[in-house]
Structures are given as structure tokens and as C-alpha cells.
PDB file of N, CA and C in Angstrom:
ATOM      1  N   UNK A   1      15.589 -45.969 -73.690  1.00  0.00           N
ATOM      2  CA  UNK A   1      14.969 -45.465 -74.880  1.00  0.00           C
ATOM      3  C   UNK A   1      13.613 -46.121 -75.082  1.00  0.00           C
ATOM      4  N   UNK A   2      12.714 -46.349 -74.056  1.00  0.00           N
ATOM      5  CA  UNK A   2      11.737 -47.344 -74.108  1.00  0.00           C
ATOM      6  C   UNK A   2      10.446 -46.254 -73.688  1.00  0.00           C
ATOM      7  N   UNK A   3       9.653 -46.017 -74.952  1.00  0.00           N
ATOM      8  CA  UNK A   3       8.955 -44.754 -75.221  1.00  0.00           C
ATOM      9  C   UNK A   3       7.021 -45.884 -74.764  1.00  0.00           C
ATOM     10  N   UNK A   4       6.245 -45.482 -74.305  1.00  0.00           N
ATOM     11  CA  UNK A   4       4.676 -46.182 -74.062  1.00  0.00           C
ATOM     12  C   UNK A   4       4.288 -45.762 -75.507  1.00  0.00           C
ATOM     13  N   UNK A   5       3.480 -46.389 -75.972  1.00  0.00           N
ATOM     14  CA  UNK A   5       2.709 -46.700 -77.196  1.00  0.00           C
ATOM     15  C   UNK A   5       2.045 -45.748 -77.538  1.00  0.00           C
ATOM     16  N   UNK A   6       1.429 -45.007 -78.280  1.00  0.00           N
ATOM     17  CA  UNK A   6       0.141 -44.563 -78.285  1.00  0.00           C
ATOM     18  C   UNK A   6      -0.978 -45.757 -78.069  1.00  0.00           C
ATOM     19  N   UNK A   7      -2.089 -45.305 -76.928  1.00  0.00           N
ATOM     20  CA  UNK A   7      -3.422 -45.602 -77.016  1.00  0.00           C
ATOM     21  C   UNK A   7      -4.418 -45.719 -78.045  1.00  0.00           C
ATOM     22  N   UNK A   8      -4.682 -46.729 -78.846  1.00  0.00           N
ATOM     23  CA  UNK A   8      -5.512 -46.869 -79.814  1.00  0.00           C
ATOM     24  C   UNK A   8      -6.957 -46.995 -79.626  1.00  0.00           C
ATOM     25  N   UNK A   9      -7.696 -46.175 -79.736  1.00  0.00           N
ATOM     26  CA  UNK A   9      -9.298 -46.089 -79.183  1.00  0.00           C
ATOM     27  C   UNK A   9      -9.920 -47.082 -80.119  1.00  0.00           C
ATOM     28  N   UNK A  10     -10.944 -47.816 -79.137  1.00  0.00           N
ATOM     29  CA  UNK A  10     -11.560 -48.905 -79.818  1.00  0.00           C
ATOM     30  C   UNK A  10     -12.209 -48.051 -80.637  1.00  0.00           C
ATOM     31  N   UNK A  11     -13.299 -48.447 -81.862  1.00  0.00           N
ATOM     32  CA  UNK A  11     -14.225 -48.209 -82.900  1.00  0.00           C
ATOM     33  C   UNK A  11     -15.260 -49.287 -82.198  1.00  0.00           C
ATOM     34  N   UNK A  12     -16.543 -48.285 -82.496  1.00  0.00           N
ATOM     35  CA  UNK A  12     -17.463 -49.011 -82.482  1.00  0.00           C
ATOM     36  C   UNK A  12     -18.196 -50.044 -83.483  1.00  0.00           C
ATOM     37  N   UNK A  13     -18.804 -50.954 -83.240  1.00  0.00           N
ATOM     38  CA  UNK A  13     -19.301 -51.572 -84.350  1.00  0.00           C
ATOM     39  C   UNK A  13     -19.641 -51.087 -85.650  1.00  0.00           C
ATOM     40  N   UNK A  14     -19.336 -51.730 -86.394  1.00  0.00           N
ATOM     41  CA  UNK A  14     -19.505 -51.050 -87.637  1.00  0.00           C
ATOM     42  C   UNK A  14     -20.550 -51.773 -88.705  1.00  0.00           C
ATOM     43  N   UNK A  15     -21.214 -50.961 -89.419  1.00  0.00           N
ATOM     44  CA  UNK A  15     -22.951 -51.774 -90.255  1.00  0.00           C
ATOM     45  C   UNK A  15     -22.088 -53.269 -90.725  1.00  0.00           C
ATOM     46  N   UNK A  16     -20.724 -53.139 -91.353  1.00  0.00           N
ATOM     47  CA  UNK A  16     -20.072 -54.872 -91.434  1.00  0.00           C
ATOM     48  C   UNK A  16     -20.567 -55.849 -90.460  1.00  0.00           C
ATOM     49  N   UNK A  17     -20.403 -55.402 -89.651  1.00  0.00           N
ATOM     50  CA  UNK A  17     -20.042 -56.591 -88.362  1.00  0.00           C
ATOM     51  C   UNK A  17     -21.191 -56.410 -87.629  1.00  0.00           C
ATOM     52  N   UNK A  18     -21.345 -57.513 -86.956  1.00  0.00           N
ATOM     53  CA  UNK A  18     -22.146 -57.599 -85.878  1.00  0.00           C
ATOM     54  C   UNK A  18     -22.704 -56.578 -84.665  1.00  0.00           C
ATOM     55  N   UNK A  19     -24.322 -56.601 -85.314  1.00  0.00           N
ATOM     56  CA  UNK A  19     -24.739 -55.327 -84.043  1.00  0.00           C
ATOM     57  C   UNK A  19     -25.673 -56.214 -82.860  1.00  0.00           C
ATOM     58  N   UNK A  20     -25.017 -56.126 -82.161  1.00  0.00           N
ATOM     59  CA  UNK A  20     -25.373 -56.668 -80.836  1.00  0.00           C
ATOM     60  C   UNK A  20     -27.487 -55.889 -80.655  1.00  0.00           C
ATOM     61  N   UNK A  21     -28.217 -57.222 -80.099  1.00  0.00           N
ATOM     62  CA  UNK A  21     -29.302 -55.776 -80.261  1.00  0.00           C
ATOM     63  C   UNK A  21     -29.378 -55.721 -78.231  1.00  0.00           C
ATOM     64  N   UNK A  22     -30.077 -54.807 -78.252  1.00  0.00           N
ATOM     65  CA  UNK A  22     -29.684 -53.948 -77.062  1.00  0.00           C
ATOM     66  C   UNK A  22     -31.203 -54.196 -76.567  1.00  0.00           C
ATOM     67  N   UNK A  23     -31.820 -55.291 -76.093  1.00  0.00           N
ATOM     68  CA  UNK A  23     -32.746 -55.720 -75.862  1.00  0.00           C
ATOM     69  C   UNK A  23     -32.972 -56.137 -74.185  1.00  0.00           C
ATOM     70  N   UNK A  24     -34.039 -55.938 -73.904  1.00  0.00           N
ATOM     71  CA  UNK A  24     -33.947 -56.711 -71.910  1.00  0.00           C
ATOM     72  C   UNK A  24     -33.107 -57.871 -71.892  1.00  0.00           C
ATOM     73  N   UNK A  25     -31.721 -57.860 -71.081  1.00  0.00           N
ATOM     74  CA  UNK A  25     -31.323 -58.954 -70.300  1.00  0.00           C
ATOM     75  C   UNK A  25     -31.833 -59.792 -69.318  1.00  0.00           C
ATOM     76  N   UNK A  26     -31.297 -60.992 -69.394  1.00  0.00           N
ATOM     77  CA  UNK A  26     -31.794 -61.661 -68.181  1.00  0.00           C
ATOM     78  C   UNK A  26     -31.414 -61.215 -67.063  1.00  0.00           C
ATOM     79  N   UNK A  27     -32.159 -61.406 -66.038  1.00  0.00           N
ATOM     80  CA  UNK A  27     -31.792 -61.035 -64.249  1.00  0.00           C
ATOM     81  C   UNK A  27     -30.306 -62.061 -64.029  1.00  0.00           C
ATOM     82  N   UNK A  28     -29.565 -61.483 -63.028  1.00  0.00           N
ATOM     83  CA  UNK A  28     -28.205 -62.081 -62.936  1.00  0.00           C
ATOM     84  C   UNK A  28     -28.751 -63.495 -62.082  1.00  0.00           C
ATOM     85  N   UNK A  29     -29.697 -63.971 -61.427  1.00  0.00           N
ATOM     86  CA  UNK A  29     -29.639 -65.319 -61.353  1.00  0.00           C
ATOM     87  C   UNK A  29     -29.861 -66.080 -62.031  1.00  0.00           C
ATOM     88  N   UNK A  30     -31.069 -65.730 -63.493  1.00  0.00           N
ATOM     89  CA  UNK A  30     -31.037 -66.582 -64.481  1.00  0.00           C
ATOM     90  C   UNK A  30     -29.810 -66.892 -64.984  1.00  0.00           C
ATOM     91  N   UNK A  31     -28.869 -65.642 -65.715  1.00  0.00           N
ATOM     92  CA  UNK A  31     -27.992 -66.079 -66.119  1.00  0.00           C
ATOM     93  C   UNK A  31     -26.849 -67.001 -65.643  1.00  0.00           C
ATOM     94  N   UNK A  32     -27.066 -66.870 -63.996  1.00  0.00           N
ATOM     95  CA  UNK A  32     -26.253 -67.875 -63.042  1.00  0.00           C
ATOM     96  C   UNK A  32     -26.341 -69.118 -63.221  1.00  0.00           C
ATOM     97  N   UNK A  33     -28.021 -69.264 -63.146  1.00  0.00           N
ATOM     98  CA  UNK A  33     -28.804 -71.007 -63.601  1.00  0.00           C
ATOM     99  C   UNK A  33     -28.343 -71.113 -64.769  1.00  0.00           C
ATOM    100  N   UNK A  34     -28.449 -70.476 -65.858  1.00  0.00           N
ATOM    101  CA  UNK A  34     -27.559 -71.226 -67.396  1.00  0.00           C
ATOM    102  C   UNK A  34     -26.277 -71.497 -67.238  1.00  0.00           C
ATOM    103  N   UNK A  35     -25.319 -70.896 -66.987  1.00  0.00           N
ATOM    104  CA  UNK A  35     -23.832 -71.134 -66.589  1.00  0.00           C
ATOM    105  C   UNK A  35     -23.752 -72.328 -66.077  1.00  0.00           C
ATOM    106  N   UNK A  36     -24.447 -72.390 -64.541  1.00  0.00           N
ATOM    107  CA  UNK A  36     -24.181 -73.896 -64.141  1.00  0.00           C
ATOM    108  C   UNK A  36     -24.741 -74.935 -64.489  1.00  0.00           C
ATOM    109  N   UNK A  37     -26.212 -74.803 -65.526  1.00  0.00           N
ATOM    110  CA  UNK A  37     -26.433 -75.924 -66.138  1.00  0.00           C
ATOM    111  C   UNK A  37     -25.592 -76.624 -67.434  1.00  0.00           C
ATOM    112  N   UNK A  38     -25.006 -75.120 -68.234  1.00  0.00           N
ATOM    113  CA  UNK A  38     -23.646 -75.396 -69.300  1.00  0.00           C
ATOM    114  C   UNK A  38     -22.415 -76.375 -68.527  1.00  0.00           C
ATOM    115  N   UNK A  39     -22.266 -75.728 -67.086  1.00  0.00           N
ATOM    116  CA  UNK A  39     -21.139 -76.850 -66.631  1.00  0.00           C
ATOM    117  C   UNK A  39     -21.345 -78.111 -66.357  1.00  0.00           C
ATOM    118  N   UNK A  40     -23.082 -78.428 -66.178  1.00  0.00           N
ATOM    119  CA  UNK A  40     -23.173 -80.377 -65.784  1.00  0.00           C
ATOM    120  C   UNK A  40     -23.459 -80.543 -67.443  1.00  0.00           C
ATOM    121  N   UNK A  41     -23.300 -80.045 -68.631  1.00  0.00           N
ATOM    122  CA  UNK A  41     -24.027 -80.735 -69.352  1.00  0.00           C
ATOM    123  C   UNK A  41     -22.028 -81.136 -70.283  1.00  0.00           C
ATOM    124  N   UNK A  42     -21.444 -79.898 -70.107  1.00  0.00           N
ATOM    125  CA  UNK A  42     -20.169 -80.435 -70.776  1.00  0.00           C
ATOM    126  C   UNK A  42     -19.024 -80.725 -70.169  1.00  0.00           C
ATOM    127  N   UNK A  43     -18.943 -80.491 -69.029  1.00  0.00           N
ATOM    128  CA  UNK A  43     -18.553 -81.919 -67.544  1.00  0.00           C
ATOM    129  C   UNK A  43     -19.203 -82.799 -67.475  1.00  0.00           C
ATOM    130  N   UNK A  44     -19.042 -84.095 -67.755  1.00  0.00           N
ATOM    131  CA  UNK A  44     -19.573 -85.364 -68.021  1.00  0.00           C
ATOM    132  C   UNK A  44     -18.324 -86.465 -67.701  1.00  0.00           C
ATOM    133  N   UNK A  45     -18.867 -87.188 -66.914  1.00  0.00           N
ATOM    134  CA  UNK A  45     -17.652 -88.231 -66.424  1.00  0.00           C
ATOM    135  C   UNK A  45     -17.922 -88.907 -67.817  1.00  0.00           C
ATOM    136  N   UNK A  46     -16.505 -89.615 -68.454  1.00  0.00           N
ATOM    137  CA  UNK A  46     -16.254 -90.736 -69.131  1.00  0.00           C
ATOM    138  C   UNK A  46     -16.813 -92.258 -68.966  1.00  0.00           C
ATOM    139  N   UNK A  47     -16.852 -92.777 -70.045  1.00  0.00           N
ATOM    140  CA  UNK A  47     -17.975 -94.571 -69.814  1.00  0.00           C
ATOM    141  C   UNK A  47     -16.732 -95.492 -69.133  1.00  0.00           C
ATOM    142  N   UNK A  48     -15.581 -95.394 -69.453  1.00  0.00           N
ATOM    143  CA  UNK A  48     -14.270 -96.447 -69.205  1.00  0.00           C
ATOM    144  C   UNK A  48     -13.237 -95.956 -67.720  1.00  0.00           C
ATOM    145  N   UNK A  49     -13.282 -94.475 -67.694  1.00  0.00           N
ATOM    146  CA  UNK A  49     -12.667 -93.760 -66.734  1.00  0.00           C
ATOM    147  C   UNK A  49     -13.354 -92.892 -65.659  1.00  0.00           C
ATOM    148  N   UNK A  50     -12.355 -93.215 -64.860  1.00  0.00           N
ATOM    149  CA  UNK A  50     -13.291 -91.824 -63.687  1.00  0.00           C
ATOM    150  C   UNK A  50     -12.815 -90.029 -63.592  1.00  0.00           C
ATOM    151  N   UNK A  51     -13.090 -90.039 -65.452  1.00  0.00           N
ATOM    152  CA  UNK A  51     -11.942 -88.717 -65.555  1.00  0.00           C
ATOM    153  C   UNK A  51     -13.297 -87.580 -66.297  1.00  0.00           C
ATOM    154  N   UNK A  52     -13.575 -86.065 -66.077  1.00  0.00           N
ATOM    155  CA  UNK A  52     -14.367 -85.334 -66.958  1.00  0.00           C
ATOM    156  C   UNK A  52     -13.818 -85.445 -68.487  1.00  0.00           C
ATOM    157  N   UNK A  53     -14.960 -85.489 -69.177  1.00  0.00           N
ATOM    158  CA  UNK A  53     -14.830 -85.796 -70.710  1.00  0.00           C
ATOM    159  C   UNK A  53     -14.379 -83.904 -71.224  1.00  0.00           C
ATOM    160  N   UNK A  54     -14.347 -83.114 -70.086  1.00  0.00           N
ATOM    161  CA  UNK A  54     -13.998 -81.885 -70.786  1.00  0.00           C
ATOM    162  C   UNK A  54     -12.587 -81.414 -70.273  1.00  0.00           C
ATOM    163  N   UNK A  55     -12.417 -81.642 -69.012  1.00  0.00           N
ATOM    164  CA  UNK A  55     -11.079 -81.230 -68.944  1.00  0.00           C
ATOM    165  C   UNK A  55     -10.223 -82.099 -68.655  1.00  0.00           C
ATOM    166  N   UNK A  56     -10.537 -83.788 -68.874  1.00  0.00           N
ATOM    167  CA  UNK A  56      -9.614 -84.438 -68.260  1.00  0.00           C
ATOM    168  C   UNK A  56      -9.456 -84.572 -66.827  1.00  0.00           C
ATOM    169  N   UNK A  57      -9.942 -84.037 -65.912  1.00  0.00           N
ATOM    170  CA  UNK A  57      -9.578 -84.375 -64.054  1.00  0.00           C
ATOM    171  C   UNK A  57     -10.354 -85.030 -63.999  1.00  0.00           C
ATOM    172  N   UNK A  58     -10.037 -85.391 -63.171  1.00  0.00           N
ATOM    173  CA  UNK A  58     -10.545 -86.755 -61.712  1.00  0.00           C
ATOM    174  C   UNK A  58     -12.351 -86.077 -62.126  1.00  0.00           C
ATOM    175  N   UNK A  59     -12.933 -87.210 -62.243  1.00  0.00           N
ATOM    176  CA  UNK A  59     -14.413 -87.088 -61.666  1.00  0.00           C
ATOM    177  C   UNK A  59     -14.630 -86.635 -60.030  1.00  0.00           C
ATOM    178  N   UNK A  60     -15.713 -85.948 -59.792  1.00  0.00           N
ATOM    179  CA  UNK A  60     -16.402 -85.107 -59.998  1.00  0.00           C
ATOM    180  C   UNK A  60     -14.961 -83.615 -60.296  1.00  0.00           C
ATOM    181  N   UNK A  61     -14.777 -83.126 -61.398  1.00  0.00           N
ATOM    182  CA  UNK A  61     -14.151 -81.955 -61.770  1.00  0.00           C
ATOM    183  C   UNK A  61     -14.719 -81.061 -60.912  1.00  0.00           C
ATOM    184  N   UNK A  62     -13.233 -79.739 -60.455  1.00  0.00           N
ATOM    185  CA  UNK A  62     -13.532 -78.476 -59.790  1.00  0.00           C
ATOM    186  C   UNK A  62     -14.907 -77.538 -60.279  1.00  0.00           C
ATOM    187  N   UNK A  63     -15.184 -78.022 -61.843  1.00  0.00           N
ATOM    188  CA  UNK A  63     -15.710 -77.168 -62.198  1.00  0.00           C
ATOM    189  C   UNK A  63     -16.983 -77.694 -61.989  1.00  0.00           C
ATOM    190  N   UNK A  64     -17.798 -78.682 -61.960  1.00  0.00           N
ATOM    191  CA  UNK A  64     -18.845 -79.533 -61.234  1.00  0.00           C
ATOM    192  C   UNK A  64     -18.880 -79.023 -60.206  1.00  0.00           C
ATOM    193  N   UNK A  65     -17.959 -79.049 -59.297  1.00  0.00           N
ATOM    194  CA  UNK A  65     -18.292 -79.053 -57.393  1.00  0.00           C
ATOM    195  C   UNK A  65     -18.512 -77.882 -57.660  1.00  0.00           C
ATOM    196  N   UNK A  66     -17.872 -76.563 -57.909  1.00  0.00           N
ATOM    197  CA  UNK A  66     -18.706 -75.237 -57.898  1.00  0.00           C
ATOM    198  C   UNK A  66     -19.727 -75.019 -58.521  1.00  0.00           C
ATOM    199  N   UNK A  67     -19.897 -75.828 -60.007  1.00  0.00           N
ATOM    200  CA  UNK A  67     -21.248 -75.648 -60.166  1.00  0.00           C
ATOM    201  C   UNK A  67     -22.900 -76.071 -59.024  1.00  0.00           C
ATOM    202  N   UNK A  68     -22.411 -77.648 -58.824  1.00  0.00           N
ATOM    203  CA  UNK A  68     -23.138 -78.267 -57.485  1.00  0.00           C
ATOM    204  C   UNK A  68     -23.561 -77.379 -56.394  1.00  0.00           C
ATOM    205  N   UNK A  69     -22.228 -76.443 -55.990  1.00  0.00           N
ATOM    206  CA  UNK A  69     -22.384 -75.786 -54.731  1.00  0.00           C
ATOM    207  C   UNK A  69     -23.452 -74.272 -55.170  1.00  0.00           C
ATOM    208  N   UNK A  70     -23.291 -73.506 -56.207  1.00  0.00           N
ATOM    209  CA  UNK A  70     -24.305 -72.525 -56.786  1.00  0.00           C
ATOM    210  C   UNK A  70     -25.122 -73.045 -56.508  1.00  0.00           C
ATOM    211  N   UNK A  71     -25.582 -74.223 -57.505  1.00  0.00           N
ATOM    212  CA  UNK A  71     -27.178 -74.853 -57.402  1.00  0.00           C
ATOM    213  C   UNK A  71     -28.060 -75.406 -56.169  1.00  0.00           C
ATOM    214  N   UNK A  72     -26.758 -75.799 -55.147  1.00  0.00           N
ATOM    215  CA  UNK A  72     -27.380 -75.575 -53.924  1.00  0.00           C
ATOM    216  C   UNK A  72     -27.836 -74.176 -53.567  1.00  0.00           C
ATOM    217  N   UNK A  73     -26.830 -73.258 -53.939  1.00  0.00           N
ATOM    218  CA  UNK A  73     -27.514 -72.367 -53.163  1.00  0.00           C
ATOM    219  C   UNK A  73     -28.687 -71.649 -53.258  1.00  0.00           C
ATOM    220  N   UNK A  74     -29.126 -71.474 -54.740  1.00  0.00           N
ATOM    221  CA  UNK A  74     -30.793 -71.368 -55.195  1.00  0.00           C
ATOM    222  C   UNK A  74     -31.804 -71.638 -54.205  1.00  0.00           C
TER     223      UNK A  74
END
């Protein structure tokens, strides 16, 4: 007796809420270079431990080494 849902169609933004403006994006490598500069700035090894201050792992964090390895590749 296990019937699928109706499909509820999103709504578009509405004058309430937030209108995105629809302006030139950045090229997809800029936005690449911000991403991996967001990951060395809130991946940060600890002053007492050899642990990231964001997720807790082992210094240098997974998320460092892939950032590292992008920025090589520039």
C-alpha cells in the first residue's frame, strides 16, 4: 500500500526573500583559487598539537593536501 508522493515544484524567489543578482561570474579558476585559499586559511594546525584547528586530523589535514596539490597545479 506504499503510494510515491506527489512532486512539489519548487517556487521561485519571491520579492520576501533574497534575489540573487544575476551579474558576471567569476571564471571557474578564479573561483578554484578562492576555495583553496578558504581551505589554508581555516585549516590551520594548532599552537600545542599537531592536529587541524578545523577538523581535528593529524596536521597537514586531507583537506590541505588537496588544497596544496590544486595550487600546484596553477
Amino acid at each position: 500500500m506504499s503510494a510515491l508522493a506527489d512532486v512539489i515544484p519548487l517556487k521561485p524567489y519571491q520579492n520576501s526573500r533574497l534575489v540573487l543578482a544575476a551579474g558576471p561570474q567569476l571564471p571557474e579558476p578564479a573561483r578554484l583559487y578562492a576555495l583553496v585559499v578558504l581551505a589554508f586559511v581555516l585549516h590551520q594546525p594548532t599552537n600545542c598539537q599537531n592536529a587541524c584547528k578545523q577538523c581535528t586530523e593529524t596536521w597537514p589535514c586531507p583537506q590541505v593536501r588537496l588544497a596544496y596539490r590544486l595550487r600546484e597545479a596553477f
